[in-house]
Amino acid sequence: MEALSLVQRPDVKLFICGSGDEKFYGQLAELKRVRDRIIFVPHSSNLWEYYAASDIFVLPTIYEPFGLVIVEAMASGLPVITSRVAGAADLITDGVNGLLLRA
């Protein structure tokens, strides 16, 4: 949400998929003034439609042994932005098919 608040294009949207503290993230989105650009998606068995509607995939994790969502996103042709601690980060060539960030 911090990064989204820096993007000056109002047409850029963010899907947040999965379970989590939606109230907390909703309040954070309000604080960052990006709530109208975020779509919260509760647990969905059909993530493929969100991959198809996306231009990039971001998984900002501090611990992820091996997230299949990274593999799914890559299989959908999306570049991936994630941290170096993600297990699937080994599949990403930094600057080629994604970006690897410090955790």
mmCIF file with all atom_site columns, C-alpha atoms in Angstrom:
data_model
loop_
_atom_site.group_PDB
_atom_site.id
_atom_site.type_symbol
_atom_site.label_atom_id
_atom_site.label_alt_id
_atom_site.label_comp_id
_atom_site.label_asym_id
_atom_site.label_entity_id
_atom_site.label_seq_id
_atom_site.pdbx_PDB_ins_code
_atom_site.Cartn_x
_atom_site.Cartn_y
_atom_site.Cartn_z
_atom_site.occupancy
_atom_site.B_iso_or_equiv
_atom_site.pdbx_formal_charge
_atom_site.auth_seq_id
_atom_site.auth_comp_id
_atom_site.auth_asym_id
_atom_site.auth_atom_id
_atom_site.pdbx_PDB_model_num
ATOM 1   C CA . MET A 1 1   ? 0.000   0.000   0.000   1.00 0.00 ? 1   MET A CA 1
ATOM 2   C CA . GLU A 1 2   ? 2.946   2.250   0.622   1.00 0.00 ? 2   GLU A CA 1
ATOM 3   C CA . ALA A 1 3   ? 4.176   1.632   -2.930  1.00 0.00 ? 3   ALA A CA 1
ATOM 4   C CA . LEU A 1 4   ? 0.682   2.088   -4.366  1.00 0.00 ? 4   LEU A CA 1
ATOM 5   C CA . SER A 1 5   ? 0.418   5.462   -2.639  1.00 0.00 ? 5   SER A CA 1
ATOM 6   C CA . LEU A 1 6   ? 3.504   6.580   -4.594  1.00 0.00 ? 6   LEU A CA 1
ATOM 7   C CA . VAL A 1 7   ? 2.045   5.582   -7.970  1.00 0.00 ? 7   VAL A CA 1
ATOM 8   C CA . GLN A 1 8   ? 0.580   8.680   -9.587  1.00 0.00 ? 8   GLN A CA 1
ATOM 9   C CA . ARG A 1 9   ? -1.726  6.797   -11.972 1.00 0.00 ? 9   ARG A CA 1
ATOM 10  C CA . PRO A 1 10  ? -5.262  6.459   -10.572 1.00 0.00 ? 10  PRO A CA 1
ATOM 11  C CA . ASP A 1 11  ? -5.996  3.611   -13.013 1.00 0.00 ? 11  ASP A CA 1
ATOM 12  C CA . VAL A 1 12  ? -3.524  1.326   -11.182 1.00 0.00 ? 12  VAL A CA 1
ATOM 13  C CA . LYS A 1 13  ? -5.412  -1.069  -8.907  1.00 0.00 ? 13  LYS A CA 1
ATOM 14  C CA . LEU A 1 14  ? -4.278  -3.617  -6.333  1.00 0.00 ? 14  LEU A CA 1
ATOM 15  C CA . PHE A 1 15  ? -5.904  -6.990  -5.716  1.00 0.00 ? 15  PHE A CA 1
ATOM 16  C CA . ILE A 1 16  ? -5.293  -8.325  -2.201  1.00 0.00 ? 16  ILE A CA 1
ATOM 17  C CA . CYS A 1 17  ? -6.236  -11.994 -2.327  1.00 0.00 ? 17  CYS A CA 1
ATOM 18  C CA . GLY A 1 18  ? -6.604  -14.413 0.555   1.00 0.00 ? 18  GLY A CA 1
ATOM 19  C CA . SER A 1 19  ? -7.408  -14.338 4.202   1.00 0.00 ? 19  SER A CA 1
ATOM 20  C CA . GLY A 1 20  ? -6.057  -11.745 6.562   1.00 0.00 ? 20  GLY A CA 1
ATOM 21  C CA . ASP A 1 21  ? -7.053  -8.903  8.775   1.00 0.00 ? 21  ASP A CA 1
ATOM 22  C CA . GLU A 1 22  ? -9.210  -7.030  6.265   1.00 0.00 ? 22  GLU A CA 1
ATOM 23  C CA . LYS A 1 23  ? -10.164 -4.413  8.869   1.00 0.00 ? 23  LYS A CA 1
ATOM 24  C CA . PHE A 1 24  ? -6.500  -3.603  9.552   1.00 0.00 ? 24  PHE A CA 1
ATOM 25  C CA . TYR A 1 25  ? -5.621  -3.474  5.857   1.00 0.00 ? 25  TYR A CA 1
ATOM 26  C CA . GLY A 1 26  ? -8.721  -1.410  5.121   1.00 0.00 ? 26  GLY A CA 1
ATOM 27  C CA . GLN A 1 27  ? -7.662  1.123   7.748   1.00 0.00 ? 27  GLN A CA 1
ATOM 28  C CA . LEU A 1 28  ? -4.120  1.170   6.380   1.00 0.00 ? 28  LEU A CA 1
ATOM 29  C CA . ALA A 1 29  ? -5.495  1.745   2.878   1.00 0.00 ? 29  ALA A CA 1
ATOM 30  C CA . GLU A 1 30  ? -7.557  4.663   4.206   1.00 0.00 ? 30  GLU A CA 1
ATOM 31  C CA . LEU A 1 31  ? -4.487  6.091   5.951   1.00 0.00 ? 31  LEU A CA 1
ATOM 32  C CA . LYS A 1 32  ? -2.443  5.840   2.744   1.00 0.00 ? 32  LYS A CA 1
ATOM 33  C CA . ARG A 1 33  ? -5.381  7.273   0.759   1.00 0.00 ? 33  ARG A CA 1
ATOM 34  C CA . VAL A 1 34  ? -5.542  4.331   -1.650  1.00 0.00 ? 34  VAL A CA 1
ATOM 35  C CA . ARG A 1 35  ? -8.701  2.548   -0.442  1.00 0.00 ? 35  ARG A CA 1
ATOM 36  C CA . ASP A 1 36  ? -10.555 3.288   -3.682  1.00 0.00 ? 36  ASP A CA 1
ATOM 37  C CA . ARG A 1 37  ? -7.753  1.577   -5.649  1.00 0.00 ? 37  ARG A CA 1
ATOM 38  C CA . ILE A 1 38  ? -7.717  -1.689  -3.667  1.00 0.00 ? 38  ILE A CA 1
ATOM 39  C CA . ILE A 1 39  ? -9.946  -4.699  -4.250  1.00 0.00 ? 39  ILE A CA 1
ATOM 40  C CA . PHE A 1 40  ? -10.039 -7.176  -1.374  1.00 0.00 ? 40  PHE A CA 1
ATOM 41  C CA . VAL A 1 41  ? -10.664 -10.735 -2.571  1.00 0.00 ? 41  VAL A CA 1
ATOM 42  C CA . PRO A 1 42  ? -11.491 -13.282 0.127   1.00 0.00 ? 42  PRO A CA 1
ATOM 43  C CA . HIS A 1 43  ? -10.166 -16.803 -0.271  1.00 0.00 ? 43  HIS A CA 1
ATOM 44  C CA . SER A 1 44  ? -10.895 -17.841 -3.846  1.00 0.00 ? 44  SER A CA 1
ATOM 45  C CA . SER A 1 45  ? -10.412 -21.169 -5.554  1.00 0.00 ? 45  SER A CA 1
ATOM 46  C CA . ASN A 1 46  ? -10.200 -19.379 -8.894  1.00 0.00 ? 46  ASN A CA 1
ATOM 47  C CA . LEU A 1 47  ? -7.133  -17.161 -8.613  1.00 0.00 ? 47  LEU A CA 1
ATOM 48  C CA . TRP A 1 48  ? -6.481  -17.626 -12.323 1.00 0.00 ? 48  TRP A CA 1
ATOM 49  C CA . GLU A 1 49  ? -8.989  -14.886 -13.174 1.00 0.00 ? 49  GLU A CA 1
ATOM 50  C CA . TYR A 1 50  ? -7.041  -12.451 -10.983 1.00 0.00 ? 50  TYR A CA 1
ATOM 51  C CA . TYR A 1 51  ? -3.737  -13.490 -12.547 1.00 0.00 ? 51  TYR A CA 1
ATOM 52  C CA . ALA A 1 52  ? -5.310  -12.875 -15.975 1.00 0.00 ? 52  ALA A CA 1
ATOM 53  C CA . ALA A 1 53  ? -6.460  -9.399  -14.905 1.00 0.00 ? 53  ALA A CA 1
ATOM 54  C CA . SER A 1 54  ? -3.032  -8.478  -13.518 1.00 0.00 ? 54  SER A CA 1
ATOM 55  C CA . ASP A 1 55  ? 0.158   -7.036  -14.957 1.00 0.00 ? 55  ASP A CA 1
ATOM 56  C CA . ILE A 1 56  ? 2.495   -8.057  -12.117 1.00 0.00 ? 56  ILE A CA 1
ATOM 57  C CA . PHE A 1 57  ? 2.393   -10.296 -9.049  1.00 0.00 ? 57  PHE A CA 1
ATOM 58  C CA . VAL A 1 58  ? 3.739   -9.107  -5.699  1.00 0.00 ? 58  VAL A CA 1
ATOM 59  C CA . LEU A 1 59  ? 4.315   -11.302 -2.640  1.00 0.00 ? 59  LEU A CA 1
ATOM 60  C CA . PRO A 1 60  ? 5.935   -9.138  0.066   1.00 0.00 ? 60  PRO A CA 1
ATOM 61  C CA . THR A 1 61  ? 6.824   -11.884 2.501   1.00 0.00 ? 61  THR A CA 1
ATOM 62  C CA . ILE A 1 62  ? 9.264   -12.154 5.379   1.00 0.00 ? 62  ILE A CA 1
ATOM 63  C CA . TYR A 1 63  ? 8.827   -15.948 5.516   1.00 0.00 ? 63  TYR A CA 1
ATOM 64  C CA . GLU A 1 64  ? 7.477   -18.273 2.847   1.00 0.00 ? 64  GLU A CA 1
ATOM 65  C CA . PRO A 1 65  ? 8.989   -21.776 2.593   1.00 0.00 ? 65  PRO A CA 1
ATOM 66  C CA . PHE A 1 66  ? 7.707   -22.300 -0.965  1.00 0.00 ? 66  PHE A CA 1
ATOM 67  C CA . GLY A 1 67  ? 4.696   -20.327 -2.085  1.00 0.00 ? 67  GLY A CA 1
ATOM 68  C CA . LEU A 1 68  ? 2.860   -22.054 -4.905  1.00 0.00 ? 68  LEU A CA 1
ATOM 69  C CA . VAL A 1 69  ? 1.243   -18.733 -5.750  1.00 0.00 ? 69  VAL A CA 1
ATOM 70  C CA . ILE A 1 70  ? 4.596   -17.575 -7.137  1.00 0.00 ? 70  ILE A CA 1
ATOM 71  C CA . VAL A 1 71  ? 4.715   -20.600 -9.445  1.00 0.00 ? 71  VAL A CA 1
ATOM 72  C CA . GLU A 1 72  ? 1.089   -20.025 -10.472 1.00 0.00 ? 72  GLU A CA 1
ATOM 73  C CA . ALA A 1 73  ? 1.748   -16.357 -11.203 1.00 0.00 ? 73  ALA A CA 1
ATOM 74  C CA . MET A 1 74  ? 4.811   -17.220 -13.271 1.00 0.00 ? 74  MET A CA 1
ATOM 75  C CA . ALA A 1 75  ? 2.820   -19.896 -15.140 1.00 0.00 ? 75  ALA A CA 1
ATOM 76  C CA . SER A 1 76  ? 0.330   -17.131 -15.952 1.00 0.00 ? 76  SER A CA 1
ATOM 77  C CA . GLY A 1 77  ? 3.135   -15.122 -17.516 1.00 0.00 ? 77  GLY A CA 1
ATOM 78  C CA . LEU A 1 78  ? 3.338   -12.514 -14.775 1.00 0.00 ? 78  LEU A CA 1
ATOM 79  C CA . PRO A 1 79  ? 6.613   -10.996 -13.631 1.00 0.00 ? 79  PRO A CA 1
ATOM 80  C CA . VAL A 1 80  ? 7.009   -11.555 -9.890  1.00 0.00 ? 80  VAL A CA 1
ATOM 81  C CA . ILE A 1 81  ? 8.179   -9.181  -7.185  1.00 0.00 ? 81  ILE A CA 1
ATOM 82  C CA . THR A 1 82  ? 8.983   -10.953 -3.930  1.00 0.00 ? 82  THR A CA 1
ATOM 83  C CA . SER A 1 83  ? 11.588  -11.102 -1.206  1.00 0.00 ? 83  SER A CA 1
ATOM 84  C CA . ARG A 1 84  ? 14.723  -13.190 -1.341  1.00 0.00 ? 84  ARG A CA 1
ATOM 85  C CA . VAL A 1 85  ? 13.467  -15.267 1.609   1.00 0.00 ? 85  VAL A CA 1
ATOM 86  C CA . ALA A 1 86  ? 10.592  -16.742 -0.409  1.00 0.00 ? 86  ALA A CA 1
ATOM 87  C CA . GLY A 1 87  ? 11.379  -20.362 -1.223  1.00 0.00 ? 87  GLY A CA 1
ATOM 88  C CA . ALA A 1 88  ? 10.250  -19.939 -4.811  1.00 0.00 ? 88  ALA A CA 1
ATOM 89  C CA . ALA A 1 89  ? 12.619  -16.975 -5.189  1.00 0.00 ? 89  ALA A CA 1
ATOM 90  C CA . ASP A 1 90  ? 15.094  -19.507 -6.608  1.00 0.00 ? 90  ASP A CA 1
ATOM 91  C CA . LEU A 1 91  ? 12.898  -19.597 -9.727  1.00 0.00 ? 91  LEU A CA 1
ATOM 92  C CA . ILE A 1 92  ? 13.324  -15.872 -10.328 1.00 0.00 ? 92  ILE A CA 1
ATOM 93  C CA . THR A 1 93  ? 16.213  -14.314 -12.185 1.00 0.00 ? 93  THR A CA 1
ATOM 94  C CA . ASP A 1 94  ? 16.406  -10.846 -10.674 1.00 0.00 ? 94  ASP A CA 1
ATOM 95  C CA . GLY A 1 95  ? 15.686  -8.229  -13.308 1.00 0.00 ? 95  GLY A CA 1
ATOM 96  C CA . VAL A 1 96  ? 14.691  -10.799 -15.954 1.00 0.00 ? 96  VAL A CA 1
ATOM 97  C CA . ASN A 1 97  ? 11.426  -12.479 -14.941 1.00 0.00 ? 97  ASN A CA 1
ATOM 98  C CA . GLY A 1 98  ? 10.953  -10.625 -11.688 1.00 0.00 ? 98  GLY A CA 1
ATOM 99  C CA . LEU A 1 99  ? 12.509  -8.595  -8.923  1.00 0.00 ? 99  LEU A CA 1
ATOM 100 C CA . LEU A 1 100 ? 13.917  -9.886  -5.649  1.00 0.00 ? 100 LEU A CA 1
ATOM 101 C CA . LEU A 1 101 ? 13.811  -7.613  -2.627  1.00 0.00 ? 101 LEU A CA 1
ATOM 102 C CA . ARG A 1 102 ? 15.572  -7.763  0.719   1.00 0.00 ? 102 ARG A CA 1
ATOM 103 C CA . ALA A 1 103 ? 13.234  -8.958  3.478   1.00 0.00 ? 103 ALA A CA 1
#
